[in-house]
PDB file of C-alpha atoms in Angstrom:
ATOM      1  CA  GLU A   1      -2.958  14.723 -19.406  1.00 58.00           C
ATOM      2  CA  ALA A   2      -1.872  11.472 -19.694  1.00 58.00           C
ATOM      3  CA  PHE A   3      -4.611  10.769 -16.499  1.00 58.00           C
ATOM      4  CA  GLY A   4      -7.058  12.798 -18.460  1.00 63.00           C
ATOM      5  CA  ILE A   5      -6.857  10.061 -21.588  1.00 66.00           C
ATOM      6  CA  SER A   6      -6.158   7.013 -19.313  1.00 70.00           C
ATOM      7  CA  PRO A   7      -7.707   7.730 -15.920  1.00 73.00           C
ATOM      8  CA  LYS A   8      -7.725   4.221 -14.926  1.00 83.00           C
ATOM      9  CA  SER A   9      -4.198   3.395 -15.939  1.00 87.00           C
ATOM     10  CA  ALA A  10      -2.748   1.213 -12.987  1.00 90.00           C
ATOM     11  CA  LYS A  11       0.593   2.230 -13.818  1.00 89.00           C
ATOM     12  CA  LEU A  12      -0.531   6.271 -13.497  1.00 91.00           C
ATOM     13  CA  ASN A  13      -2.539   5.503 -10.576  1.00 92.00           C
ATOM     14  CA  MET A  14       0.051   4.285  -8.478  1.00 92.00           C
ATOM     15  CA  LEU A  15       2.041   7.080  -9.547  1.00 92.00           C
ATOM     16  CA  LEU A  16      -0.350   9.686  -8.943  1.00 92.00           C
ATOM     17  CA  GLY A  17      -0.991   7.959  -5.653  1.00 95.00           C
ATOM     18  CA  ASP A  18       2.834   8.291  -4.893  1.00 96.00           C
ATOM     19  CA  VAL A  19       2.660  11.891  -5.546  1.00 95.00           C
ATOM     20  CA  GLU A  20      -0.160  12.034  -3.270  1.00 96.00           C
ATOM     21  CA  SER A  21       1.711  10.032  -0.477  1.00 96.00           C
ATOM     22  CA  ASN A  22       4.596  12.017  -0.576  1.00 96.00           C
ATOM     23  CA  LYS A  23       2.551  15.464  -0.086  1.00 97.00           C
ATOM     24  CA  GLN A  24       0.569  13.349   3.112  1.00 97.00           C
ATOM     25  CA  ASN A  25      -2.189  13.465   0.986  1.00 97.00           C
ATOM     26  CA  TYR A  26      -3.055   9.525   2.399  1.00 96.00           C
ATOM     27  CA  ASP A  27      -6.851   9.426   1.490  1.00 97.00           C
ATOM     28  CA  LYS A  28      -5.946  10.798  -2.351  1.00 97.00           C
ATOM     29  CA  ALA A  29      -3.183   8.699  -2.481  1.00 96.00           C
ATOM     30  CA  ILE A  30      -5.438   5.579  -1.489  1.00 97.00           C
ATOM     31  CA  ALA A  31      -8.305   6.810  -3.530  1.00 96.00           C
ATOM     32  CA  HIS A  32      -4.998   6.769  -6.694  1.00 94.00           C
ATOM     33  CA  TYR A  33      -4.072   3.301  -5.485  1.00 96.00           C
ATOM     34  CA  GLN A  34      -7.399   1.602  -5.398  1.00 95.00           C
ATOM     35  CA  THR A  35      -8.152   2.901  -9.016  1.00 94.00           C
ATOM     36  CA  ALA A  36      -4.701   1.191  -9.970  1.00 94.00           C
ATOM     37  CA  LEU A  37      -5.719  -1.981  -7.801  1.00 94.00           C
ATOM     38  CA  ASP A  38      -8.959  -2.229  -9.708  1.00 93.00           C
ATOM     39  CA  ASN A  39      -7.471  -2.327 -13.114  1.00 92.00           C
ATOM     40  CA  ALA A  40      -4.180  -4.102 -12.110  1.00 91.00           C
ATOM     41  CA  LYS A  41      -3.851  -7.048 -14.267  1.00 87.00           C
ATOM     42  CA  LYS A  42      -0.584  -8.995 -13.046  1.00 85.00           C
ATOM     43  CA  ASN A  43      -0.039 -10.145  -9.626  1.00 78.00           C
ATOM     44  CA  GLU A  44       3.138  -8.388  -9.136  1.00 79.00           C
ATOM     45  CA  MET A  45       1.471  -5.243  -9.652  1.00 90.00           C
ATOM     46  CA  ILE A  46      -1.293  -5.909  -7.281  1.00 94.00           C
ATOM     47  CA  GLY A  47       1.217  -7.362  -5.120  1.00 93.00           C
ATOM     48  CA  ARG A  48       3.275  -3.704  -4.906  1.00 95.00           C
ATOM     49  CA  ILE A  49      -0.141  -1.800  -5.321  1.00 95.00           C
ATOM     50  CA  HIS A  50      -1.366  -3.702  -1.694  1.00 96.00           C
ATOM     51  CA  TYR A  51       2.269  -2.533  -0.503  1.00 97.00           C
ATOM     52  CA  ARG A  52       1.619   1.515  -1.384  1.00 96.00           C
ATOM     53  CA  ILE A  53      -1.957   1.136   0.555  1.00 97.00           C
ATOM     54  CA  GLY A  54      -0.649  -0.772   3.357  1.00 98.00           C
ATOM     55  CA  SER A  55       2.075   2.228   3.857  1.00 97.00           C
ATOM     56  CA  ALA A  56      -0.039   4.908   3.248  1.00 97.00           C
ATOM     57  CA  TYR A  57      -2.612   3.274   5.779  1.00 98.00           C
ATOM     58  CA  PHE A  58       0.400   2.938   8.349  1.00 98.00           C
ATOM     59  CA  ASP A  59       1.200   6.702   7.733  1.00 97.00           C
ATOM     60  CA  LYS A  60      -2.366   7.536   8.614  1.00 97.00           C
ATOM     61  CA  GLU A  61      -1.505   5.213  11.555  1.00 98.00           C
ATOM     62  CA  ASP A  62      -4.763   2.654  10.825  1.00 98.00           C
ATOM     63  CA  TYR A  63      -2.478  -0.246  11.766  1.00 98.00           C
ATOM     64  CA  SER A  64      -5.363  -2.717  11.409  1.00 97.00           C
ATOM     65  CA  THR A  65      -6.320  -1.936   7.931  1.00 98.00           C
ATOM     66  CA  ALA A  66      -2.465  -1.740   6.745  1.00 98.00           C
ATOM     67  CA  LEU A  67      -2.027  -4.994   8.100  1.00 98.00           C
ATOM     68  CA  GLY A  68      -4.589  -6.575   5.417  1.00 97.00           C
ATOM     69  CA  HIS A  69      -3.255  -4.746   2.486  1.00 97.00           C
ATOM     70  CA  LEU A  70       0.600  -5.718   3.462  1.00 98.00           C
ATOM     71  CA  SER A  71      -0.691  -9.334   3.975  1.00 98.00           C
ATOM     72  CA  LYS A  72      -1.988  -9.435   0.819  1.00 96.00           C
ATOM     73  CA  ALA A  73       1.345  -8.129  -0.709  1.00 96.00           C
ATOM     74  CA  ILE A  74       2.981 -10.809   1.085  1.00 96.00           C
ATOM     75  CA  GLU A  75       0.855 -13.305  -0.401  1.00 95.00           C
ATOM     76  CA  LEU A  76       1.027 -12.291  -3.793  1.00 93.00           C
ATOM     77  CA  ASP A  77       4.487 -10.967  -3.968  1.00 89.00           C
ATOM     78  CA  ALA A  78       6.273 -11.213  -1.055  1.00 93.00           C
ATOM     79  CA  LYS A  79       9.493  -8.737  -0.456  1.00 94.00           C
ATOM     80  CA  ALA A  80      11.572  -7.488   2.584  1.00 96.00           C
ATOM     81  CA  PRO A  81       9.644  -4.200   2.749  1.00 95.00           C
ATOM     82  CA  ASP A  82       6.598  -6.224   2.965  1.00 96.00           C
ATOM     83  CA  TYR A  83       7.449  -8.012   6.017  1.00 97.00           C
ATOM     84  CA  ASN A  84       9.441  -5.022   7.496  1.00 97.00           C
ATOM     85  CA  LEU A  85       6.651  -2.437   7.333  1.00 98.00           C
ATOM     86  CA  ARG A  86       4.173  -5.487   8.825  1.00 98.00           C
ATOM     87  CA  GLY A  87       6.261  -6.428  11.441  1.00 98.00           C
ATOM     88  CA  ARG A  88       6.018  -2.605  12.148  1.00 98.00           C
ATOM     89  CA  CYS A  89       2.272  -2.695  12.265  1.00 98.00           C
ATOM     90  CA  PHE A  90       2.017  -5.153  14.683  1.00 98.00           C
ATOM     91  CA  ALA A  91       4.189  -3.579  16.850  1.00 98.00           C
ATOM     92  CA  ARG A  92       2.433  -0.476  16.961  1.00 98.00           C
ATOM     93  CA  LEU A  93      -0.769  -2.764  17.620  1.00 98.00           C
ATOM     94  CA  LYS A  94       1.444  -4.520  20.711  1.00 98.00           C
ATOM     95  CA  ASP A  95       1.612  -7.614  18.904  1.00 98.00           C
ATOM     96  CA  PHE A  96       5.179  -8.295  19.146  1.00 98.00           C
ATOM     97  CA  SER A  97       5.803 -11.954  18.534  1.00 98.00           C
ATOM     98  CA  SER A  98       4.476 -11.428  15.277  1.00 97.00           C
ATOM     99  CA  ALA A  99       6.365  -8.294  15.153  1.00 97.00           C
ATOM    100  CA  LEU A 100       9.573 -10.130  15.596  1.00 97.00           C
ATOM    101  CA  MET A 101       8.470 -13.328  12.963  1.00 96.00           C
ATOM    102  CA  ASP A 102       8.176 -10.659  10.495  1.00 97.00           C
TER     103      ASP A 102
END
């Protein structure tokens, strides 16, 4: 019901993205996260959305795209999980020196 009332809500779309990601529906999750990103106003929230998008792309094994979102998350609101997941992306791409730095 909430989605019908406020389909562009950043918080609601983040939650729906999380639900889809947990169900391994990564394309649907990314779509919800993108809607959240398009409507978010605070840098901290934008950073968390980029982390979630990066995580979904990581799960899809699209490490290059994941890197872009994780780097943006770090730029906006760096958290330890951002560096951890970005390091894992670098490792999957065989950029071990960057992986170790993160």
